[in-house]
Short mmCIF file of C-alpha atoms in Angstrom, two decimals:
data_model
loop_
_atom_site.label_atom_id
_atom_site.label_comp_id
_atom_site.label_asym_id
_atom_site.label_seq_id
_atom_site.Cartn_x
_atom_site.Cartn_y
_atom_site.Cartn_z
CA MET A 1 -32.74 -89.43 -43.53
CA GLY A 2 -33.18 -86.55 -46.30
CA GLY A 3 -31.09 -84.29 -48.66
CA ARG A 4 -27.92 -84.87 -50.16
CA THR A 5 -25.78 -85.60 -46.99
CA ALA A 6 -27.81 -88.03 -45.40
CA SER A 7 -28.11 -89.86 -48.46
CA ALA A 8 -24.47 -89.30 -49.26
CA SER A 9 -23.29 -90.52 -45.90
CA ALA A 10 -25.21 -93.54 -46.29
CA GLU A 11 -23.65 -94.78 -49.17
CA THR A 12 -19.86 -94.86 -47.29
CA GLY A 13 -19.61 -98.03 -45.51
CA SER A 14 -20.48 -100.89 -47.62
CA ALA A 15 -16.61 -101.29 -47.77
CA ALA A 16 -16.51 -103.43 -44.68
CA SER A 17 -18.89 -106.06 -46.32
CA ALA A 18 -16.64 -106.14 -49.42
CA ALA A 19 -13.50 -106.87 -47.53
CA SER A 20 -14.37 -109.58 -45.68
CA ALA A 21 -15.89 -111.19 -48.16
CA VAL A 22 -13.17 -111.30 -50.16
CA ALA A 23 -11.23 -112.59 -46.78
CA MET A 24 -13.81 -115.38 -47.17
CA ALA A 25 -13.24 -116.15 -50.55
CA ALA A 26 -10.15 -118.49 -49.62
CA PRO A 27 -10.74 -121.95 -48.15
CA ALA A 28 -12.09 -121.45 -44.56
CA PRO A 29 -13.17 -123.49 -41.76
CA ALA A 30 -17.12 -124.28 -41.42
CA VAL A 31 -17.68 -121.56 -38.45
CA GLY A 32 -15.89 -118.02 -38.37
CA VAL A 33 -14.52 -115.75 -41.01
CA PRO A 34 -11.01 -116.54 -41.59
CA ALA A 35 -8.18 -113.97 -40.18
CA ALA A 36 -6.32 -111.62 -42.45
CA SER A 37 -3.02 -112.74 -43.19
CA ALA A 38 -0.35 -111.65 -46.07
CA THR A 39 2.52 -113.46 -47.64
CA THR A 40 6.18 -112.72 -46.33
CA SER A 41 9.11 -111.97 -48.48
CA GLY A 42 9.70 -115.40 -47.54
CA GLY A 43 6.76 -116.71 -48.58
CA ALA A 44 5.10 -117.67 -45.37
CA ALA A 45 1.64 -116.43 -44.25
CA ARG A 46 1.42 -114.61 -41.03
CA ARG A 47 -1.93 -113.50 -39.53
CA LEU A 48 -2.52 -109.69 -39.30
CA PRO A 49 -4.34 -108.72 -36.41
CA GLY A 50 -4.55 -105.27 -37.32
CA ILE A 51 -6.38 -105.75 -40.30
CA ASP A 52 -8.92 -107.16 -38.84
CA ALA A 53 -9.06 -104.70 -35.81
CA LEU A 54 -9.37 -101.89 -37.87
CA ARG A 55 -12.13 -103.22 -39.90
CA ILE A 56 -14.52 -103.53 -36.49
CA PHE A 57 -13.32 -99.75 -35.72
CA GLY A 58 -14.27 -98.34 -39.34
CA ALA A 59 -17.56 -100.46 -39.47
CA VAL A 60 -18.56 -98.36 -36.15
CA LEU A 61 -17.33 -95.05 -37.31
CA VAL A 62 -19.24 -95.60 -40.76
CA VAL A 63 -22.44 -96.00 -38.18
CA GLY A 64 -21.85 -92.56 -37.32
CA LEU A 65 -21.08 -90.99 -40.96
CA HIS A 66 -24.69 -93.01 -41.93
CA VAL A 67 -26.72 -91.24 -39.09
CA GLY A 68 -25.89 -87.92 -41.20
CA ARG A 69 -24.39 -84.39 -39.42
CA PHE A 70 -24.60 -84.18 -35.68
CA PRO A 71 -26.55 -80.81 -35.14
CA GLU A 72 -26.40 -81.39 -31.85
CA TRP A 73 -22.61 -81.04 -31.79
CA PRO A 74 -20.68 -77.76 -31.97
CA VAL A 75 -19.68 -77.54 -35.73
CA PRO A 76 -16.10 -77.66 -35.93
CA ALA A 77 -16.67 -80.82 -33.96
CA MET A 78 -19.17 -82.20 -36.29
CA GLU A 79 -16.91 -81.41 -38.97
CA LEU A 80 -13.74 -82.93 -37.47
CA THR A 81 -15.87 -86.52 -36.55
CA MET A 82 -17.08 -86.91 -40.03
CA ALA A 83 -13.73 -85.86 -41.93
CA ALA A 84 -12.14 -88.19 -39.60
CA GLY A 85 -14.17 -90.89 -41.06
CA ARG A 86 -13.45 -90.54 -44.85
CA TRP A 87 -10.49 -93.15 -44.93
CA VAL A 88 -12.93 -95.79 -43.78
CA VAL A 89 -14.50 -96.56 -47.69
CA PRO A 90 -10.40 -96.67 -49.13
CA PHE A 91 -9.43 -98.76 -46.34
CA PHE A 92 -11.77 -101.22 -47.30
CA PHE A 93 -11.50 -101.30 -50.92
CA VAL A 94 -7.84 -101.22 -50.74
CA VAL A 95 -8.00 -104.18 -48.35
CA MET A 96 -10.19 -106.00 -50.35
CA GLY A 97 -7.81 -105.37 -53.34
CA PHE A 98 -4.55 -106.35 -51.40
CA PHE A 99 -5.62 -109.37 -49.95
CA LEU A 100 -7.21 -110.71 -53.25
CA GLY A 101 -3.39 -109.72 -54.98
CA GLN A 102 -1.66 -111.39 -52.10
CA ARG A 103 -2.77 -115.17 -53.51
CA PRO A 104 -1.16 -117.03 -55.63
CA ASN A 105 -2.96 -117.59 -59.10
CA TRP A 106 -5.21 -114.44 -58.04
CA ALA A 107 -7.20 -113.70 -60.93
CA ALA A 108 -8.75 -117.67 -60.91
CA SER A 109 -10.00 -117.20 -57.44
CA ALA A 110 -11.35 -113.65 -57.98
CA LEU A 111 -14.17 -115.62 -59.60
CA GLY A 112 -15.24 -117.11 -56.29
CA SER A 113 -14.70 -113.89 -54.46
CA ALA A 114 -17.16 -112.10 -57.10
CA GLY A 115 -19.62 -114.84 -55.93
CA ARG A 116 -19.60 -113.98 -52.42
CA LEU A 117 -19.65 -110.43 -53.21
CA LEU A 118 -22.60 -111.13 -55.47
CA GLN A 119 -24.42 -113.46 -52.54
CA ILE A 120 -24.28 -110.79 -50.29
CA THR A 121 -25.26 -107.96 -52.74
CA LEU A 122 -28.56 -109.87 -53.47
CA VAL A 123 -29.41 -111.12 -49.84
CA CYS A 124 -28.96 -106.75 -49.12
CA ALA A 125 -31.03 -106.10 -51.87
CA LEU A 126 -33.87 -108.67 -50.65
CA LEU A 127 -33.65 -107.22 -47.21
CA TYR A 128 -33.40 -103.16 -48.07
CA ALA A 129 -36.39 -103.91 -50.73
CA LEU A 130 -38.48 -105.00 -48.02
CA LEU A 131 -38.17 -102.08 -45.91
CA HIS A 132 -38.43 -99.66 -49.20
CA ALA A 133 -41.87 -101.39 -49.31
CA VAL A 134 -42.68 -100.82 -45.71
CA GLN A 135 -41.43 -97.06 -45.57
CA LEU A 136 -43.23 -96.21 -49.28
CA GLY A 137 -45.32 -99.11 -50.51
CA PRO A 138 -44.71 -101.63 -52.77
CA LYS A 139 -45.20 -100.00 -56.06
CA ALA A 140 -42.65 -97.12 -55.04
CA ALA A 141 -40.27 -99.66 -54.01
CA LEU A 142 -40.63 -101.75 -57.05
CA GLU A 143 -39.94 -98.52 -59.19
CA ARG A 144 -36.69 -97.72 -56.78
CA ILE A 145 -35.29 -101.37 -57.15
CA LEU A 146 -35.61 -101.31 -61.00
CA SER A 147 -34.29 -97.81 -61.62
CA GLN A 148 -31.27 -97.12 -63.56
CA ASP A 149 -29.66 -95.42 -60.40
CA ALA A 150 -29.89 -98.81 -58.74
CA ILE A 151 -26.90 -99.87 -60.80
CA VAL A 152 -24.32 -97.86 -59.28
CA ARG A 153 -26.17 -96.70 -56.08
CA GLY A 154 -28.01 -100.28 -55.18
CA VAL A 155 -31.34 -101.07 -53.76
CA TRP A 156 -30.41 -99.15 -50.51
CA GLY A 157 -27.84 -95.73 -50.47
CA HIS A 158 -24.88 -97.85 -48.71
CA LEU A 159 -25.10 -100.85 -51.26
CA TRP A 160 -23.25 -98.31 -53.94
CA PHE A 161 -20.07 -99.64 -52.20
CA MET A 162 -20.88 -103.23 -53.06
CA HIS A 163 -21.59 -102.72 -56.85
CA ALA A 164 -18.03 -101.24 -57.14
CA ALA A 165 -16.41 -103.83 -55.33
CA LEU A 166 -18.21 -106.50 -57.69
CA ALA A 167 -17.41 -104.31 -60.90
CA GLY A 168 -13.67 -104.05 -59.69
CA VAL A 169 -13.26 -107.65 -58.78
CA LEU A 170 -14.86 -109.23 -61.93
CA LEU A 171 -12.87 -106.83 -64.23
CA ALA A 172 -9.85 -107.46 -62.66
CA ALA A 173 -10.38 -111.08 -62.92
CA ALA A 174 -11.61 -110.86 -66.94
CA ARG A 175 -8.38 -108.56 -67.26
CA PRO A 176 -5.53 -109.31 -65.09
CA ASP A 177 -2.97 -108.60 -67.86
CA TRP A 178 -4.44 -104.77 -67.37
CA CYS A 179 -4.24 -104.81 -63.86
CA MET A 180 -0.79 -105.86 -63.55
CA ALA A 181 0.69 -104.05 -66.11
CA ARG A 182 3.25 -101.53 -65.03
CA GLY A 183 1.44 -98.79 -66.76
CA ALA A 184 -1.86 -99.71 -64.51
CA TRP A 185 -0.70 -97.59 -61.57
CA TRP A 186 -1.06 -94.11 -63.76
CA GLY A 187 -4.42 -95.58 -64.83
CA ILE A 188 -5.81 -96.05 -61.37
CA ALA A 189 -4.09 -93.08 -60.18
CA ALA A 190 -5.93 -91.09 -63.24
CA VAL A 191 -9.62 -92.79 -62.26
CA ILE A 192 -9.22 -92.12 -58.73
CA LEU A 193 -8.28 -88.54 -58.94
CA LEU A 194 -10.95 -87.87 -61.59
CA ALA A 195 -13.54 -89.43 -59.19
CA SER A 196 -12.29 -87.11 -56.80
CA VAL A 197 -12.33 -83.80 -58.85
CA ILE A 198 -16.02 -84.55 -59.83
CA ASP A 199 -17.21 -85.46 -56.41
CA SER A 200 -15.74 -81.81 -55.30
CA LEU A 201 -17.67 -80.40 -57.89
CA CYS A 202 -20.64 -81.76 -57.03
CA ALA A 203 -20.01 -80.28 -53.74
CA MET A 204 -19.63 -77.19 -55.33
CA GLY A 205 -22.93 -77.74 -56.89
CA ARG A 206 -21.43 -77.60 -60.45
CA VAL A 207 -21.72 -81.54 -61.31
CA SER A 208 -25.46 -83.73 -60.61
CA TRP A 209 -25.85 -86.13 -58.27
CA PRO A 210 -26.12 -88.83 -60.95
CA THR A 211 -22.76 -88.06 -62.59
CA MET A 212 -21.01 -87.76 -59.17
CA PHE A 213 -21.98 -91.52 -58.25
CA ALA A 214 -21.14 -92.73 -61.66
CA SER A 215 -17.82 -91.80 -61.15
CA ARG A 216 -17.48 -92.80 -57.37
CA PHE A 217 -18.18 -96.29 -58.94
CA LEU A 218 -15.88 -96.20 -61.22
CA GLY A 219 -13.66 -94.65 -58.20
CA GLY A 220 -14.16 -97.67 -56.18
CA ALA A 221 -13.58 -100.19 -58.92
CA ALA A 222 -9.75 -98.27 -58.92
CA MET A 223 -9.36 -98.70 -55.19
CA VAL A 224 -9.85 -102.69 -55.63
CA TRP A 225 -7.30 -102.58 -58.44
CA LEU A 226 -5.06 -100.34 -56.67
CA GLY A 227 -5.10 -102.77 -53.55
CA ILE A 228 -4.41 -105.34 -55.93
CA LYS A 229 -1.33 -103.65 -57.54
CA LEU A 230 -0.38 -102.80 -53.53
CA ALA A 231 -0.53 -106.30 -53.17
CA SER A 232 3.17 -107.01 -54.99
CA VAL A 233 4.90 -104.27 -52.57
CA PRO A 234 6.62 -106.18 -49.73
CA VAL A 235 4.76 -106.00 -46.71
CA ARG A 236 7.59 -104.68 -44.55
CA THR A 237 7.79 -101.85 -46.85
CA LEU A 238 4.45 -100.75 -46.52
CA ALA A 239 4.27 -100.99 -42.88
CA ARG A 240 7.02 -98.83 -42.93
CA TRP A 241 5.71 -96.02 -44.37
CA TRP A 242 2.37 -95.94 -42.15
CA PRO A 243 3.03 -92.22 -40.66
CA VAL A 244 3.91 -90.78 -43.63
CA LEU A 245 0.42 -92.29 -45.56
CA LEU A 246 -1.55 -91.43 -42.48
CA VAL A 247 -0.23 -87.66 -41.97
CA GLY A 248 0.13 -86.39 -46.03
CA GLY A 249 -3.33 -87.99 -46.26
CA ALA A 250 -4.83 -85.74 -43.39
CA LEU A 251 -3.07 -82.94 -45.08
CA LEU A 252 -4.22 -83.16 -48.36
CA LEU A 253 -8.02 -84.16 -47.25
CA VAL A 254 -7.87 -80.91 -45.15
CA ALA A 255 -6.48 -79.05 -48.29
CA GLN A 256 -8.93 -80.23 -50.52
CA GLY A 257 -11.86 -79.39 -48.38
CA MET A 258 -10.45 -76.07 -48.16
CA ALA A 259 -10.45 -75.58 -51.48
CA VAL A 260 -13.89 -76.91 -52.14
CA ARG A 261 -15.21 -74.38 -49.20
CA TRP A 262 -13.07 -71.37 -50.59
CA LYS A 263 -15.19 -71.77 -54.02
CA GLY A 264 -18.43 -71.89 -52.31
CA GLY A 265 -18.93 -75.76 -51.75
CA GLN A 266 -19.92 -77.86 -48.89
CA ALA A 267 -16.74 -79.34 -47.47
CA ILE A 268 -18.91 -81.45 -45.71
CA GLU A 269 -20.12 -82.75 -48.34
CA LEU A 270 -17.18 -84.42 -49.89
CA GLN A 271 -16.94 -88.35 -49.53
CA LEU A 272 -13.83 -89.31 -51.87
CA HIS A 273 -10.95 -87.13 -50.73
CA VAL A 274 -7.46 -87.68 -52.69
CA GLY A 275 -6.46 -87.46 -48.75
CA ALA A 276 -8.60 -89.90 -47.65
CA VAL A 277 -7.91 -92.38 -50.28
CA LEU A 278 -4.08 -91.85 -49.01
CA MET A 279 -5.26 -92.22 -45.59
CA GLY A 280 -7.20 -95.63 -46.33
CA VAL A 281 -3.98 -96.69 -47.75
CA GLY A 282 -2.11 -95.46 -44.78
CA ALA A 283 -4.60 -97.18 -42.39
CA MET A 284 -3.89 -100.75 -44.32
CA ALA A 285 -0.07 -99.66 -44.07
CA LEU A 286 -1.11 -99.31 -40.24
CA GLY A 287 -2.64 -103.00 -39.90
CA LEU A 288 0.48 -104.47 -41.73
CA TRP A 289 2.48 -102.86 -38.73
CA LEU A 290 0.44 -103.47 -35.58
CA PRO A 291 1.97 -106.08 -33.38
CA ALA A 292 -0.19 -109.20 -32.35
CA THR A 293 -1.00 -108.40 -28.99
CA PRO A 294 -3.73 -110.46 -26.91
CA MET A 295 -5.72 -106.92 -27.03
CA MET A 296 -5.32 -106.74 -30.70
CA GLU A 297 -6.51 -110.42 -30.97
CA ARG A 298 -9.25 -109.89 -29.30
CA LEU A 299 -10.39 -106.80 -31.27
CA ALA A 300 -9.48 -108.53 -34.46
CA ASP A 301 -11.91 -111.74 -33.60
CA TRP A 302 -14.83 -108.88 -33.09
CA GLY A 303 -13.28 -107.53 -36.66
CA ARG A 304 -13.74 -111.28 -38.40
CA ARG A 305 -17.06 -111.94 -36.33
CA TYR A 306 -19.00 -108.53 -36.57
CA ALA A 307 -18.02 -106.13 -39.25
CA LEU A 308 -19.54 -107.20 -42.08
CA GLY A 309 -22.65 -107.49 -40.39
CA LEU A 310 -22.54 -104.28 -38.38
CA TYR A 311 -22.11 -102.61 -41.49
CA LEU A 312 -24.89 -104.49 -43.45
CA LEU A 313 -27.44 -104.21 -40.66
CA HIS A 314 -27.17 -100.94 -38.49
CA PRO A 315 -29.12 -98.77 -41.60
CA MET A 316 -31.97 -100.68 -40.68
CA MET A 317 -31.26 -100.36 -37.26
CA ILE A 318 -31.24 -96.57 -37.51
CA GLU A 319 -34.52 -96.48 -39.28
CA MET A 320 -36.06 -98.43 -36.77
CA LEU A 321 -34.86 -96.21 -34.04
CA ARG A 322 -35.96 -93.19 -35.86
CA SER A 323 -39.43 -94.71 -35.71
CA VAL A 324 -39.70 -95.12 -32.36
CA GLY A 325 -38.34 -91.35 -31.74
CA LEU A 326 -34.73 -91.06 -31.17
CA ARG A 327 -33.50 -88.12 -32.96
CA ARG A 328 -30.41 -87.10 -31.26
CA SER A 329 -27.65 -88.10 -33.83
CA ASP A 330 -25.05 -89.47 -31.37
CA GLY A 331 -27.53 -91.13 -29.19
CA LEU A 332 -28.51 -92.80 -32.72
CA TRP A 333 -24.90 -93.98 -33.83
CA LEU A 334 -24.25 -95.49 -29.87
CA CYS A 335 -27.68 -97.46 -29.91
CA ALA A 336 -27.64 -98.30 -33.50
CA ALA A 337 -23.72 -99.71 -33.20
CA GLY A 338 -24.57 -101.60 -30.04
CA LEU A 339 -27.97 -102.89 -30.92
CA THR A 340 -26.84 -104.36 -34.19
CA LEU A 341 -24.00 -106.00 -32.69
CA LEU A 342 -26.33 -107.47 -29.95
CA LEU A 343 -27.77 -109.10 -32.55
CA LEU A 344 -25.01 -110.12 -34.84
CA TRP A 345 -23.83 -111.46 -31.15
CA ALA A 346 -27.56 -113.61 -30.99
CA ALA A 347 -27.79 -114.67 -34.49
CA GLU A 348 -24.47 -116.55 -34.24
CA HIS A 349 -25.72 -118.48 -31.12
CA TRP A 350 -29.30 -119.14 -32.12
CA PHE A 351 -29.32 -118.54 -35.97
CA PRO A 352 -25.97 -119.42 -37.43
CA ARG A 353 -26.96 -120.83 -40.91
CA GLY A 354 -28.56 -117.35 -41.21
CA LYS A 355 -25.63 -115.42 -40.09
CA ALA A 356 -23.34 -117.28 -42.54
CA VAL A 357 -25.45 -116.41 -45.69
CA LEU A 358 -25.61 -112.76 -44.64
CA ASP A 359 -21.58 -113.36 -44.22
CA GLY A 360 -20.96 -114.60 -47.79
CA ARG A 361 -20.28 -118.07 -46.68
#
């Protein structure tokens, strides 16, 4: 996976792991990931299978984003497919903060959530350090692990999300008064807008890659705080606004991409559109609105069991498939997603303890 596009796309999805880890921070059964739930205005908790169903859907989209560009497809179809998946990262960031903020005394429980995020991050760092050692040799792998870039990017590109999530949760736990202040809305919006502007400038070749990553790291932490703030909004209110948020976000996403292209940049390189953040909030609102039908419950069960692992392990599967000669991008997407899900199913049945460690339990 070479160049900016491959690297950038490889960073898009750790959101799935972070959101699932926060959901697991609450007391849970010994087996399985607890279902997403929210507190209604009456104080009762209700299950939200729509959120869990969107987790597995988003994780599958992330696999395609991490494959990179699809040169076999017509350019408009390829660009549309990649743009259509940009809501996933903000969705998981915001969902993580939302369910953290729904808890009574959330600031105290945030440390437990951070501990689970740290466990997942360390396990992934070990796995991908071994992959680096196989691909690059022990010396180059050690240099990559100990580099300054690893602080915000992680050992493998997609782990930047875990680092940003940890920063957001830890900072919220340390300074809940900052997070809950009324003026925090403006501060969160300013950080996200700044990160999006720098992302656009990087796509136009005017800002360096390390600078963009540092700003995206801060933007990710700010989206966790955005989710915490949104937890103070009634669930019914959020659910009612999902069409406006999704459509408005899509329009903003297209407008930002057109502006970058007009200035001579590559719109396909954009990762943190303002519109994508709005769409992520809209996707969460859609998950709150979706009814608990039998089909939705089945998808939600897959989301609880496999979305986290699908994100964590699919880059390894992509590399393995490339090493055996599979080059067609859509084939890589489908095979990597399918084989990773099969691997997770096997681990769940034959090595449940290992899967629990990977899940942060």
